[in-house]
PDB file of C-alpha atoms in Angstrom:
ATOM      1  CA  UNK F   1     104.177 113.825  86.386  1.00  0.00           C
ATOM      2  CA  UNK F   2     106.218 111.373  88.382  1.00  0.00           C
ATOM      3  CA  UNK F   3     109.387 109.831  86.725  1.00  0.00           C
ATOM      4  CA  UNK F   4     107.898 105.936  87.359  1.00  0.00           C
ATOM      5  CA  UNK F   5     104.656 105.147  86.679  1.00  0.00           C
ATOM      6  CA  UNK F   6     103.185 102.205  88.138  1.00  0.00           C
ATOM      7  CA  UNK F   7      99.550 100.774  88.043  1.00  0.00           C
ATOM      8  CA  UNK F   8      98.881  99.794  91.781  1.00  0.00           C
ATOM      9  CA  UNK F   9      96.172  96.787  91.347  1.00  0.00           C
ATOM     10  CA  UNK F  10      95.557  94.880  92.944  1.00  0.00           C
ATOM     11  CA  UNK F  11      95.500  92.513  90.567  1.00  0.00           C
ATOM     12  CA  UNK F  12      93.860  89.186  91.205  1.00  0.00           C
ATOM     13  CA  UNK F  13      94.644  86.223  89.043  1.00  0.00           C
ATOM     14  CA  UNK F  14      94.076  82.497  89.497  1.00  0.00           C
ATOM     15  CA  UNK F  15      96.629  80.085  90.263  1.00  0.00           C
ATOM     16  CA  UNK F  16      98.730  78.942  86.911  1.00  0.00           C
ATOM     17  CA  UNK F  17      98.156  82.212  85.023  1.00  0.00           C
ATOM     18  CA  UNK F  18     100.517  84.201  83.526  1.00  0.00           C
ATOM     19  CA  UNK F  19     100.613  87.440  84.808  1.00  0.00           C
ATOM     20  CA  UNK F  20     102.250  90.564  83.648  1.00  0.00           C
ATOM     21  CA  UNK F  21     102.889  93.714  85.360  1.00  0.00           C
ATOM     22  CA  UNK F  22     104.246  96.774  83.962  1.00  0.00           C
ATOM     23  CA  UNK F  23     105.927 100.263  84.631  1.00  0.00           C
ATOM     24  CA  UNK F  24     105.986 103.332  82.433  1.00  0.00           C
ATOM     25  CA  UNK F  25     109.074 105.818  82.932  1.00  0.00           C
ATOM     26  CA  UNK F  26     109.717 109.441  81.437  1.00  0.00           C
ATOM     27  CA  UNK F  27     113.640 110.059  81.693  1.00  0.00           C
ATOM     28  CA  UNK F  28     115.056 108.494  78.955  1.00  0.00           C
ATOM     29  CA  UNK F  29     118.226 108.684  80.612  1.00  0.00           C
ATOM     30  CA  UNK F  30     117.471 105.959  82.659  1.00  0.00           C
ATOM     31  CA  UNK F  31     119.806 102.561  82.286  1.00  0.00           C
ATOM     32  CA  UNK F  32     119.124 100.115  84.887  1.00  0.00           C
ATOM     33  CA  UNK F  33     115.831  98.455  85.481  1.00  0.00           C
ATOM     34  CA  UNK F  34     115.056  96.522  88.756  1.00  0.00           C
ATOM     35  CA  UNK F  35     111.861  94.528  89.821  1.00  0.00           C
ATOM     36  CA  UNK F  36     111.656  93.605  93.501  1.00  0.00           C
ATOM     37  CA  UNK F  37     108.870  91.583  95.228  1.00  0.00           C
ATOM     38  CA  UNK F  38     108.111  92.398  99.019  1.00  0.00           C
ATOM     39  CA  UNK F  39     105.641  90.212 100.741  1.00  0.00           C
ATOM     40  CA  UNK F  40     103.638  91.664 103.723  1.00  0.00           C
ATOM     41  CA  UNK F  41     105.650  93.459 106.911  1.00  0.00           C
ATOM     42  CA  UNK F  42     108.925  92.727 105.200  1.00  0.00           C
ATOM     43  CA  UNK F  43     111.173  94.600 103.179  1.00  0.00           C
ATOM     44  CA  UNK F  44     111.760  94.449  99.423  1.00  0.00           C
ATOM     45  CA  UNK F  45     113.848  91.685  98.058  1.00  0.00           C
ATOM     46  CA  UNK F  46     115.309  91.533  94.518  1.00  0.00           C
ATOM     47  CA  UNK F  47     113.758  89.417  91.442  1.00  0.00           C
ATOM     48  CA  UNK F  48     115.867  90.623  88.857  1.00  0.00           C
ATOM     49  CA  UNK F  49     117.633  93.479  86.894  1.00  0.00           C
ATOM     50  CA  UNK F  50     118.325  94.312  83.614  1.00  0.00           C
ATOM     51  CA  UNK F  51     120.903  96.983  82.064  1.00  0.00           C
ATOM     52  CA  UNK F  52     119.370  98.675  79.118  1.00  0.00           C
ATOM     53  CA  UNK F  53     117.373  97.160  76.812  1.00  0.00           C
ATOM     54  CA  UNK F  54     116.586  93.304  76.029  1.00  0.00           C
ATOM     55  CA  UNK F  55     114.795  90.787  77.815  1.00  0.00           C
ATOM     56  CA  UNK F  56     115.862  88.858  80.903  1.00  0.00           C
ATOM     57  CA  UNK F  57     114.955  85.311  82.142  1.00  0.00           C
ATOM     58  CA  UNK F  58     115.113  83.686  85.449  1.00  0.00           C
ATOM     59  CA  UNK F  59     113.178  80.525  85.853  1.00  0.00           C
ATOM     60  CA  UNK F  60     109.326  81.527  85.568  1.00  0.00           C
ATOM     61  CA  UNK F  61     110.001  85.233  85.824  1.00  0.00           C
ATOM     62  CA  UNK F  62     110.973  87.341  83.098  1.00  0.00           C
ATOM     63  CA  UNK F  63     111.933  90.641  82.471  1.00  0.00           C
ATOM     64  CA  UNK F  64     111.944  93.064  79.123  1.00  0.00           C
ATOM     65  CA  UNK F  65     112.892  96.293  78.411  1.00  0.00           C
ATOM     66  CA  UNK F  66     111.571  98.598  75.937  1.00  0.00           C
ATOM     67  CA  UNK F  67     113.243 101.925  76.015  1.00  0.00           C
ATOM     68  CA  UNK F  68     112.085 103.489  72.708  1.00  0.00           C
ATOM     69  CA  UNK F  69     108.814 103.003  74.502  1.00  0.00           C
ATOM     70  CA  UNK F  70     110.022 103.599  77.647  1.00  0.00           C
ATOM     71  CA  UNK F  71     107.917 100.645  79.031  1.00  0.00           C
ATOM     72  CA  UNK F  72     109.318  97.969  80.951  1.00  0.00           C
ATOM     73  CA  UNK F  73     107.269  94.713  82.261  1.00  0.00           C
ATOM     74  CA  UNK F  74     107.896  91.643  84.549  1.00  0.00           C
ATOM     75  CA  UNK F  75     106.441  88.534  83.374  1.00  0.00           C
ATOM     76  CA  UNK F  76     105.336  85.545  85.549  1.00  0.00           C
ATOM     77  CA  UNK F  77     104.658  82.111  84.347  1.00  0.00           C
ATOM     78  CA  UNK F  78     102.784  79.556  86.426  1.00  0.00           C
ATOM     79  CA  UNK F  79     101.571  81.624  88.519  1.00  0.00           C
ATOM     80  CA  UNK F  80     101.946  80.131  92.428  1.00  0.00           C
ATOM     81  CA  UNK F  81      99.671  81.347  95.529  1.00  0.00           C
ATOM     82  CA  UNK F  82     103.435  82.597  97.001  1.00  0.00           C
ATOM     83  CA  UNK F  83     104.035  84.608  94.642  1.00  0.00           C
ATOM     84  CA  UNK F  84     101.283  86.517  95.928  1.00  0.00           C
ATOM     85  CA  UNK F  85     103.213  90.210  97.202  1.00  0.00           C
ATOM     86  CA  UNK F  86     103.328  93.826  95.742  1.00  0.00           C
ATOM     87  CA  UNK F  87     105.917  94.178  92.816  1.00  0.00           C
ATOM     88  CA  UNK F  88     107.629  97.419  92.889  1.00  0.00           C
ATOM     89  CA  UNK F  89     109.484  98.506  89.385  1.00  0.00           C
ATOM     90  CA  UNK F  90     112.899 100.537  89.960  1.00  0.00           C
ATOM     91  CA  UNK F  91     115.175 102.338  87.370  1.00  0.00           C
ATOM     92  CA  UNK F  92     118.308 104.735  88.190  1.00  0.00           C
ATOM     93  CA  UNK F  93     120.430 106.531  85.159  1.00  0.00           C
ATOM     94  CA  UNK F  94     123.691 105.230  86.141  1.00  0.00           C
ATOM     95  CA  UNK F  95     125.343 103.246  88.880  1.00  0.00           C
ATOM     96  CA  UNK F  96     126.521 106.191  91.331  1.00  0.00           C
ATOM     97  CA  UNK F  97     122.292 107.958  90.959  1.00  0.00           C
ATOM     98  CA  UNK F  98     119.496 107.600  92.621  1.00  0.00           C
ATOM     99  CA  UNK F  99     117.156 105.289  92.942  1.00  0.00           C
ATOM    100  CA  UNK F 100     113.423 105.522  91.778  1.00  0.00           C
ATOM    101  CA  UNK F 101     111.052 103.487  92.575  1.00  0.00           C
ATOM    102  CA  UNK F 102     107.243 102.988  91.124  1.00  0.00           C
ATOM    103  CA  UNK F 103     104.607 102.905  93.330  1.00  0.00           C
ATOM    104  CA  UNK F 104     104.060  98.863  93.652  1.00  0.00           C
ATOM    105  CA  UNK F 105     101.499  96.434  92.074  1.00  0.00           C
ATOM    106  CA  UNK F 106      99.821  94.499  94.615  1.00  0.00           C
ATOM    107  CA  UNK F 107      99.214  91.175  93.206  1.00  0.00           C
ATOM    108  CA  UNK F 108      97.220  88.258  94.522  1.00  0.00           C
ATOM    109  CA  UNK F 109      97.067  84.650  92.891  1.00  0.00           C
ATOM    110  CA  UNK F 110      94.050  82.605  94.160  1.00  0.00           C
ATOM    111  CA  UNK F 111      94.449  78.783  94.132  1.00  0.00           C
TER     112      UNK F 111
ATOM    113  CA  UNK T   1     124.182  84.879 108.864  1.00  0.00           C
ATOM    114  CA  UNK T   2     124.555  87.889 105.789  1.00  0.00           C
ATOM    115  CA  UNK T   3     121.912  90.584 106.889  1.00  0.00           C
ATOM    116  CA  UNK T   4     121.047  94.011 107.526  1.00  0.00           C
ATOM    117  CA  UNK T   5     120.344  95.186 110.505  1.00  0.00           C
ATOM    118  CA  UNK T   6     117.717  98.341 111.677  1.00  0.00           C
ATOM    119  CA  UNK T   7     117.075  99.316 115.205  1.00  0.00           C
ATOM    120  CA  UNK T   8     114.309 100.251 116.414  1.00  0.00           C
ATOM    121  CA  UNK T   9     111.815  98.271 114.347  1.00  0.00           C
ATOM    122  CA  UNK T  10     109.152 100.151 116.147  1.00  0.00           C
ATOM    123  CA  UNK T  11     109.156 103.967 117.322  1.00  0.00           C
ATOM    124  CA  UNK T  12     107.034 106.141 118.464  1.00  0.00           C
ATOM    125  CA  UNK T  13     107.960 109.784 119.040  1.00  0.00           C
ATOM    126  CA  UNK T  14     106.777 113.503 120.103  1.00  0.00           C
ATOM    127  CA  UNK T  15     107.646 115.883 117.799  1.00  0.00           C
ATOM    128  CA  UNK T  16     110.944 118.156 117.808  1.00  0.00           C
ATOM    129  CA  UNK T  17     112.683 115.223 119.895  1.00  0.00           C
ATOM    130  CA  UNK T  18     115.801 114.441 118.074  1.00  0.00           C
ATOM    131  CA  UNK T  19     116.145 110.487 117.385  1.00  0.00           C
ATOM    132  CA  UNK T  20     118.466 108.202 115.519  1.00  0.00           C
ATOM    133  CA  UNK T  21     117.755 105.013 113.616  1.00  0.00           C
ATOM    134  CA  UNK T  22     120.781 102.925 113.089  1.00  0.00           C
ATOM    135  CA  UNK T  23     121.618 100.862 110.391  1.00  0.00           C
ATOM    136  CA  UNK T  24     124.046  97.992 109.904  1.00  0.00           C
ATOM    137  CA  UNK T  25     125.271  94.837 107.565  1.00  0.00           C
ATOM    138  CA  UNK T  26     128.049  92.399 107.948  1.00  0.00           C
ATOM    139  CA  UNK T  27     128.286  91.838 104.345  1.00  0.00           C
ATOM    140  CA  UNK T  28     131.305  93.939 103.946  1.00  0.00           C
ATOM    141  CA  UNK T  29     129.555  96.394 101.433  1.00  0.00           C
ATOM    142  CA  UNK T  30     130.262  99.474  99.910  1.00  0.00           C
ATOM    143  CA  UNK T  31     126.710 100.898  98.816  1.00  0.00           C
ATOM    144  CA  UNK T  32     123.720 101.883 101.350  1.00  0.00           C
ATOM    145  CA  UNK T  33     121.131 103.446 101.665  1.00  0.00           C
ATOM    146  CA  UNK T  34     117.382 104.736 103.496  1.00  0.00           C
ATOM    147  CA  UNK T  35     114.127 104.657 102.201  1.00  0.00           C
ATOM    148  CA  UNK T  36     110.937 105.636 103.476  1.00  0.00           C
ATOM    149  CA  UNK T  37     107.257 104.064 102.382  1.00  0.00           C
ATOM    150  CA  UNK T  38     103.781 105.611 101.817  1.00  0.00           C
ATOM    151  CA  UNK T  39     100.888 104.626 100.927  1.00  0.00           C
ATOM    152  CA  UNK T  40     100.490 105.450  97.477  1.00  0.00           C
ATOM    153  CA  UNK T  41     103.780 106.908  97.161  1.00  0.00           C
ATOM    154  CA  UNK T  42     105.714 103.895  97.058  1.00  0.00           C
ATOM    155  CA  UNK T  43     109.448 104.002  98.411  1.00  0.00           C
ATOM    156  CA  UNK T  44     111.552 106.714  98.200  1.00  0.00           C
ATOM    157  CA  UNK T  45     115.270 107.276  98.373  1.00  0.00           C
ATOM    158  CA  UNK T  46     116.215 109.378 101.224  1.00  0.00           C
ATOM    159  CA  UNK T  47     120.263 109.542 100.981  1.00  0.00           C
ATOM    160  CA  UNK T  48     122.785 107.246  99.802  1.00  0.00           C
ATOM    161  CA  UNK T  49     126.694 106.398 100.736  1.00  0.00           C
ATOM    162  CA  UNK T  50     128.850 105.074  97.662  1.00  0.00           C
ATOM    163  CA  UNK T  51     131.225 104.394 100.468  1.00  0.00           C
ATOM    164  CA  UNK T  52     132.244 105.785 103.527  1.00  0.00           C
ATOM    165  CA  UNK T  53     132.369 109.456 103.848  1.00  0.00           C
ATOM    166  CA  UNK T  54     130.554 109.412 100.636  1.00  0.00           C
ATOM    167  CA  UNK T  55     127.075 110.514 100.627  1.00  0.00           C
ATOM    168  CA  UNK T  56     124.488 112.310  98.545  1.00  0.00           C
ATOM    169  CA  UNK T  57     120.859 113.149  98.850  1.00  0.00           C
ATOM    170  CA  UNK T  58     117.952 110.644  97.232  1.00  0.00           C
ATOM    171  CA  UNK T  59     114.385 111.748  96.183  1.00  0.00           C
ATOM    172  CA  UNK T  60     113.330 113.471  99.858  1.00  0.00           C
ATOM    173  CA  UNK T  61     116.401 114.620 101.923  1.00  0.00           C
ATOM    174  CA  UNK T  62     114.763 117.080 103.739  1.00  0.00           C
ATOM    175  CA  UNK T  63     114.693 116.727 107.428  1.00  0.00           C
ATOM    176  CA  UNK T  64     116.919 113.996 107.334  1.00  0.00           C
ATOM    177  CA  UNK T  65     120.967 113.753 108.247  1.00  0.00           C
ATOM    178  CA  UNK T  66     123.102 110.415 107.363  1.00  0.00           C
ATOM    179  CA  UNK T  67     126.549 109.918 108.115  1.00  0.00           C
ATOM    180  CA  UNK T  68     129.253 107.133 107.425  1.00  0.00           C
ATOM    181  CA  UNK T  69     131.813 106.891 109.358  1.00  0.00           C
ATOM    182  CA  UNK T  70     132.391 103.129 108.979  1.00  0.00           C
ATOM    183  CA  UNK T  71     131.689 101.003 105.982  1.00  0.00           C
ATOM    184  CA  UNK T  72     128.688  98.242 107.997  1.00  0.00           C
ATOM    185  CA  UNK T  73     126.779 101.391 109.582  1.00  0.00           C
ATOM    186  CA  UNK T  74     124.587 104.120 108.300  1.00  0.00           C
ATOM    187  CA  UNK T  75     122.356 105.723 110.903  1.00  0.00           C
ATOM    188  CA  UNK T  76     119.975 107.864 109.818  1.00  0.00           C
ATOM    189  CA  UNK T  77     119.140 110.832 111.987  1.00  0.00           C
ATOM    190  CA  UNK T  78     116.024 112.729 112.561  1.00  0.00           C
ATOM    191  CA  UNK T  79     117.381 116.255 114.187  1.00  0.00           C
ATOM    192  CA  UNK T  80     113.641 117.890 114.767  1.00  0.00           C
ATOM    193  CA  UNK T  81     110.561 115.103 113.576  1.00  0.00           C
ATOM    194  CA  UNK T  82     107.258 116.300 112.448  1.00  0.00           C
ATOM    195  CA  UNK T  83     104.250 114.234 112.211  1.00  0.00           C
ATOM    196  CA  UNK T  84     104.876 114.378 108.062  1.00  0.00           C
ATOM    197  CA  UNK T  85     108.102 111.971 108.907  1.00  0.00           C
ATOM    198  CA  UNK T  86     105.842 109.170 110.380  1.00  0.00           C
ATOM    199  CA  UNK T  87     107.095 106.291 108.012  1.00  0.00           C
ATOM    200  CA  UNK T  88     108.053 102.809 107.673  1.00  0.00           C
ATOM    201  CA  UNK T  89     111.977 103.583 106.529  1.00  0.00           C
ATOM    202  CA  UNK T  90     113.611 100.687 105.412  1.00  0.00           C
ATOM    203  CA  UNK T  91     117.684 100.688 105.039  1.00  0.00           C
ATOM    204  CA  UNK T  92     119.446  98.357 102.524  1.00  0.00           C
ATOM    205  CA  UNK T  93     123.472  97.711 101.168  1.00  0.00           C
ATOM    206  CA  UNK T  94     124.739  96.682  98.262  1.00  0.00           C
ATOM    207  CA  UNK T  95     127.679  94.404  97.132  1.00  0.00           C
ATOM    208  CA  UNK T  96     128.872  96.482  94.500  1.00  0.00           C
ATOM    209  CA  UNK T  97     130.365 100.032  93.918  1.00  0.00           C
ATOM    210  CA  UNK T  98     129.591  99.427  89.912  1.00  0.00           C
ATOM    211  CA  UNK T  99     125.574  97.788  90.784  1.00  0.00           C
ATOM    212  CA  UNK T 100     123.853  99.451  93.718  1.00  0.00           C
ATOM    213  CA  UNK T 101     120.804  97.884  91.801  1.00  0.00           C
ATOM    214  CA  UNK T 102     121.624  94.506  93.775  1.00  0.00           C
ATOM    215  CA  UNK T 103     120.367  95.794  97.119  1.00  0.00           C
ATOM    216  CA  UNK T 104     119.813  94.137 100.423  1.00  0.00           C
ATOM    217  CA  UNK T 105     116.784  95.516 102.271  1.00  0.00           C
ATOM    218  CA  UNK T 106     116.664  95.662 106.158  1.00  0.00           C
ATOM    219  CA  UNK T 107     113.801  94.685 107.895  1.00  0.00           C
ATOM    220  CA  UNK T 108     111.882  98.324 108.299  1.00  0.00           C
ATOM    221  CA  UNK T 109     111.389 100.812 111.390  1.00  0.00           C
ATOM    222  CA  UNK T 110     108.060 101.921 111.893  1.00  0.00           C
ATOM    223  CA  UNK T 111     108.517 105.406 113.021  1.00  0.00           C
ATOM    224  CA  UNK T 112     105.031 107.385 114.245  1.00  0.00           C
ATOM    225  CA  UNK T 113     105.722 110.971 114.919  1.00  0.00           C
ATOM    226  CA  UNK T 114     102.777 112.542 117.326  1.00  0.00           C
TER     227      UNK T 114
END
């Protein structure tokens, strides 16, 4: 069983929706909770991060934690053809770990 | 302009024959490290530097060497590819000793191992 699990669409959604992509973890030891977007041929950039649990907003995107679950989702509201990329979830247990990283959503907003 | 850096972006490569992509940022940080990316797999941490001299193996060290001499470069060497190496590796830094979570990616190499 892998430590991130991540459902890898692609998910197609018209423009103005509010879509919401999610991740799935198993080590409960994990503390810090990225989500980066990487459009085509480029590499990943950061959307946001959380540390522990709680909910995070940042402009249309926002991110919660659930770690009795250990669930996390990024939600995005108004939904714009450029925010059409893959979303990859990443956790690590402490500041000096690794890093793991789900397996990417693809995610395509039609206009 | 604050960036990181990755030469080659594009390599192809027999096996066995040693090869060395570097890795560089101007940002003055103390955090790097190298990723590779499958299809399907996602990316995966190869090795990390907290800071120079400081390293320690990711998710899928093998067949991989880092060092860090200096604080802006982290090559990552390949001392005997096989065709299972062919990748797109991406390198990336981050501001903080205390938040390697904030990272910087690099453009990607797109290494093909024949």
């Amino acid at each position: 069983q892998k430590e991130v699990e991540q459902d890898p669409g692609p998910l197609s959604v018209p423009e103005g929706a509010i879509v919401s992509l999610n991740c799935t973890y198993s080590n409960s030891a994990f503390q810090y909770f990225m989500w980066y977007r990487q459009y085509s041929r480029k590499g990943p950039e950061l959307l946001m991060y959380t540390y522990s649990s709680g909910n995070k907003e940042d402009g249309r995107f926002t991110a919660q934690v659930d770690k009795s679950s250990k669930y996390i989702s990024l939600f995005i509201r108004d939904s714009q053809p450029s925010d059409s990329a893959t979303y990859l979830c990443a956790m690590m247990r402490s500041s000096a770990s690794k890093i793991i990283f789900g397996s990417g959503t693809r995610l395509s907003i039609r206009p | 302009e604050a960036q990181v850096t990755q030469n080659p972006r594009y390599l192809i490569t027999v096996t066995g024959k040693k090869l060395t992509v570097t890795c560089s940022q101007n940002m003055n940080h103390e955090y790097m490290s190298w990723y590779r990316q499958d299809p399907g797999l996602g990316l995966r941490q190869i090795y990390y530097s907290m800071n120079v001299e400081v390293t320690d193996k990711g998710d899928v060290p093998e067949g991989y060497k880092v060092s860090r001499k200096e604080k802006r470069n982290f090559p990552l060497i390949l001392e005997s590819p096989s065709p299972n190496q062919t990748s797109l590796y991406f390198c990336a830094s981050s501001p903080s000793v205390g938040g390697p979570h904030e990272q910087y990616f690099g453009p990607g190499t797109r290494l093909t191992v024949t």
